[in-house]
Every structure is written in C-alpha cells, then in structure tokens.
Short mmCIF file of C-alpha atoms in Angstrom, two decimals:
data_model
loop_
_atom_site.label_atom_id
_atom_site.label_comp_id
_atom_site.label_asym_id
_atom_site.label_seq_id
_atom_site.Cartn_x
_atom_site.Cartn_y
_atom_site.Cartn_z
CA MET A 1 -43.26 -29.09 4.95
CA GLU A 2 -45.20 -25.84 4.70
CA GLY A 3 -42.88 -24.19 7.27
CA PHE A 4 -39.83 -25.24 5.24
CA ALA A 5 -41.24 -23.62 2.06
CA ARG A 6 -42.09 -20.45 3.96
CA ASN A 7 -38.52 -20.25 5.40
CA ARG A 8 -37.07 -20.85 1.94
CA THR A 9 -39.08 -17.94 0.54
CA ALA A 10 -37.95 -15.73 3.42
CA TRP A 11 -34.30 -16.60 2.71
CA LYS A 12 -34.77 -15.72 -0.97
CA TRP A 13 -36.25 -12.32 -0.06
CA LEU A 14 -33.42 -11.72 2.39
CA GLY A 15 -30.90 -12.49 -0.38
CA VAL A 16 -32.63 -10.08 -2.79
CA GLY A 17 -32.62 -7.39 -0.08
CA LEU A 18 -28.89 -7.84 0.55
CA LEU A 19 -28.10 -7.63 -3.18
CA LEU A 20 -30.14 -4.44 -3.53
CA SER A 21 -28.42 -2.95 -0.46
CA ALA A 22 -24.98 -3.75 -1.87
CA ALA A 23 -25.90 -2.20 -5.22
CA ALA A 24 -27.13 0.96 -3.48
CA VAL A 25 -23.86 1.28 -1.54
CA LEU A 26 -21.82 0.92 -4.74
CA LEU A 27 -23.92 3.54 -6.53
CA MET A 28 -23.59 5.99 -3.64
CA ALA A 29 -19.80 5.49 -3.50
CA GLY A 30 -19.51 6.58 -7.17
CA GLY A 31 -16.74 9.16 -7.63
CA ALA A 32 -13.08 8.38 -7.74
CA SER A 33 -11.59 5.74 -9.92
CA ALA A 34 -7.91 5.04 -10.44
CA THR A 35 -6.48 6.42 -13.69
CA LEU A 36 -3.17 6.11 -15.48
CA SER A 37 -3.44 7.37 -19.04
CA GLY A 38 -0.91 8.56 -21.59
CA THR A 39 2.62 7.16 -21.40
CA PRO A 40 2.35 3.87 -19.46
CA TYR A 41 4.79 2.97 -16.70
CA VAL A 42 6.28 -0.50 -17.29
CA GLY A 43 9.21 -0.46 -14.86
CA GLY A 44 12.65 1.16 -14.76
CA ASP A 45 13.01 4.73 -16.03
CA TRP A 46 9.73 6.39 -17.04
CA THR A 47 10.07 8.91 -19.89
CA ILE A 48 6.76 10.70 -20.37
CA THR A 49 6.43 11.67 -24.04
CA THR A 50 2.65 12.16 -24.28
CA PRO A 51 0.26 13.99 -21.93
CA THR A 52 -0.08 11.62 -18.96
CA THR A 53 -2.50 11.56 -16.03
CA LEU A 54 -2.13 9.71 -12.73
CA ALA A 55 -5.18 9.98 -10.49
CA ASP A 56 -6.62 8.41 -7.37
CA GLN A 57 -3.96 5.75 -6.83
CA SER A 58 -0.41 5.02 -5.72
CA LEU A 59 2.28 4.11 -8.24
CA SER A 60 5.63 2.57 -7.23
CA VAL A 61 8.49 3.60 -9.53
CA ASP A 62 11.91 1.92 -9.53
CA GLY A 63 13.61 4.32 -11.96
CA ASN A 64 13.92 8.02 -12.79
CA ILE A 65 10.98 10.01 -14.15
CA LEU A 66 11.67 12.36 -17.08
CA VAL A 67 8.71 14.53 -18.10
CA GLU A 68 9.11 15.62 -21.75
CA SER A 69 5.39 16.27 -22.29
CA THR A 70 2.99 16.92 -19.40
CA LEU A 71 2.28 14.95 -16.25
CA SER A 72 -0.84 15.57 -14.20
CA ILE A 73 -1.02 14.04 -10.72
CA THR A 74 -4.35 14.35 -8.90
CA ASN A 75 -5.02 12.81 -5.49
CA ALA A 76 -2.29 10.27 -6.20
CA THR A 77 1.06 9.18 -4.79
CA ILE A 78 4.31 8.34 -6.57
CA ILE A 79 6.58 6.15 -4.46
CA PHE A 80 10.25 5.91 -5.45
CA THR A 81 11.47 2.42 -4.47
CA ALA A 82 15.24 3.02 -4.65
CA ASP A 83 17.67 5.64 -3.39
CA GLY A 84 18.97 8.49 -5.59
CA LEU A 85 16.18 8.56 -8.17
CA SER A 86 14.78 11.78 -9.64
CA LEU A 87 11.78 13.53 -11.13
CA THR A 88 12.91 15.94 -13.86
CA VAL A 89 10.57 18.25 -15.75
CA SER A 90 12.49 18.62 -19.00
CA ALA A 91 12.98 21.70 -21.17
CA SER A 92 13.02 19.51 -24.25
CA PRO A 93 10.62 19.64 -25.87
CA ALA A 94 8.32 21.24 -23.28
CA GLY A 95 7.80 19.31 -20.06
CA GLY A 96 5.07 20.44 -17.69
CA LEU A 97 3.71 19.26 -14.36
CA THR A 98 0.42 19.71 -12.54
CA MET A 99 -0.04 18.29 -9.05
CA ASN A 100 -3.26 18.82 -7.15
CA GLY A 101 -4.55 17.48 -3.89
CA THR A 102 -8.15 17.96 -2.88
CA GLY A 103 -7.63 21.10 -0.84
CA PRO A 104 -6.50 22.61 2.46
CA GLY A 105 -5.72 20.07 5.16
CA VAL A 106 -5.87 17.07 2.83
CA MET A 107 -2.55 17.25 0.93
CA SER A 108 -3.36 14.18 -1.13
CA ALA A 109 -0.91 14.63 -4.01
CA ARG A 110 2.36 13.08 -2.85
CA ILE A 111 5.82 12.03 -3.98
CA GLN A 112 7.73 9.96 -1.47
CA THR A 113 10.11 7.03 -1.06
CA SER A 114 9.48 3.49 0.10
CA SER A 115 12.14 3.84 2.83
CA SER A 116 13.00 6.71 5.13
CA SER A 117 16.67 6.19 4.19
CA TYR A 118 15.99 6.78 0.45
CA PHE A 119 16.06 10.28 -1.06
CA TRP A 120 15.05 11.60 -4.49
CA LYS A 121 15.78 14.77 -6.48
CA PHE A 122 13.24 17.14 -8.03
CA VAL A 123 14.53 19.32 -10.91
CA ILE A 124 12.51 21.69 -13.09
CA GLU A 125 14.48 22.73 -16.16
CA ASN A 126 13.87 25.94 -18.10
CA SER A 127 10.77 24.57 -19.82
CA THR A 128 8.26 26.80 -21.59
CA SER A 129 5.40 24.77 -20.06
CA ASN A 130 3.77 25.41 -16.71
CA VAL A 131 4.55 23.76 -13.40
CA ASN A 132 1.61 24.08 -11.01
CA VAL A 133 1.81 22.26 -7.67
CA GLN A 134 -0.92 22.72 -5.05
CA TYR A 135 -1.80 20.83 -1.88
CA ALA A 136 1.13 18.46 -2.26
CA VAL A 137 3.66 16.74 -0.02
CA PHE A 138 7.23 15.86 -1.03
CA THR A 139 8.84 13.43 1.41
CA ASN A 140 12.57 12.67 1.46
CA VAL A 141 13.40 15.14 -1.31
CA ASP A 142 17.15 15.75 -1.63
CA GLY A 143 18.25 19.35 -2.22
CA GLY A 144 14.75 20.82 -2.17
CA VAL A 145 12.98 21.68 -5.41
CA VAL A 146 15.50 22.94 -7.98
CA VAL A 147 13.87 25.41 -10.39
CA ASN A 148 16.02 26.45 -13.37
CA GLY A 149 13.94 29.16 -15.02
CA GLY A 150 10.38 30.12 -15.65
CA THR A 151 8.31 33.00 -14.29
CA SER A 152 6.08 33.51 -11.28
CA THR A 153 3.09 32.74 -13.50
CA SER A 154 4.59 29.61 -15.08
CA ARG A 155 5.89 28.19 -11.76
CA VAL A 156 3.20 28.03 -9.09
CA PHE A 157 3.70 26.32 -5.71
CA GLN A 158 0.89 26.70 -3.15
CA TYR A 159 0.39 24.73 0.06
CA VAL A 160 3.38 22.45 -0.55
CA THR A 161 4.98 20.57 2.33
CA LEU A 162 8.54 19.22 2.28
CA ALA A 163 8.92 16.46 4.88
CA ASN A 164 12.24 14.93 5.93
CA ALA A 165 14.02 16.96 3.25
CA ARG A 166 17.80 16.93 3.06
CA GLY A 167 20.46 19.40 1.90
CA PHE A 168 18.69 22.69 1.28
CA GLY A 169 17.66 25.86 3.09
#
C-alpha cells in the first residue's frame, strides 16, 4: 500500500511538471496574434469604410474589396475564392493601403486566389491617401497593378513579387 501512495505522489508531481512546462512554452511563444479590426468582413463584397487592420492570419474573401478608408495588412494573406474579383483602393473619400511582410526573404504579406485558374484585379485610383506595399506577393493578378495617379512618395512599392500574373508587361 505504501508503494501505491508513493507512485500516486510521483504521478501528481509529474502532472504539475508537465503543466508548468506547457505554461512556459506558451509564455515563450508570445508574439503574434491574429487581428481583424475596423470594418468586419461578413461575406460577399467587402467595402472598408473605417480604418481596418488584418494581421497574422489568412482571410478568404468571396467578393470584391473596395477600400474607401485605409486597409493595413501585416503578415497576413487575403485569398480570393472566385474568379474575376478585385481589390480597389478608392479615390472617394480617401482610400489607402499599407501591406508589410516581415522583411527580406520572408514576403509574408500576400494576396492570392484559391485556384490557379482564378485571377483578380488590383486597381489604385487617384486617392489622396498613401499606398505603401513592402515585402509582398501578389499571385494570379490580372493586368498587373493599375495605378491611376499619386506621386512617388504617395505610392511606394518595394520588394513586391508578382507570381503567375496575366496580361501585363
């Protein structure tokens, strides 16, 4: 009976040790947490009318995206799930876009499609707001990135990759 009690105590201490180890791993992981704030996406077309942030996650979209305020995409992926959809940064009232990956070689800000046979359009109208895209990948974009106005300081594209693009160049 004494051996049974001793083994039971050992099992309890082992359980406590495992719980503390798991807690330590979670605390060390810290960092990134998925964020979607501002104008929520509820399906269909997504018209962004308030400053909106998408970070550290993937978001599947089955409609067009119209940015009338600002959209910030950080270490996140937008996946268009149908053919012929678009992302438009609007001039009315003052649409803006910021896309940032984590840095050289990572390219973790992405816009792509759910099928290699689907393509999407990217249009930046003559907005007074900034468009700043860095360390990003656009897959299956149709017609390249169409920029209708702005200046070299209000339209910044650095380390951007177009993959499987169609109809430009």
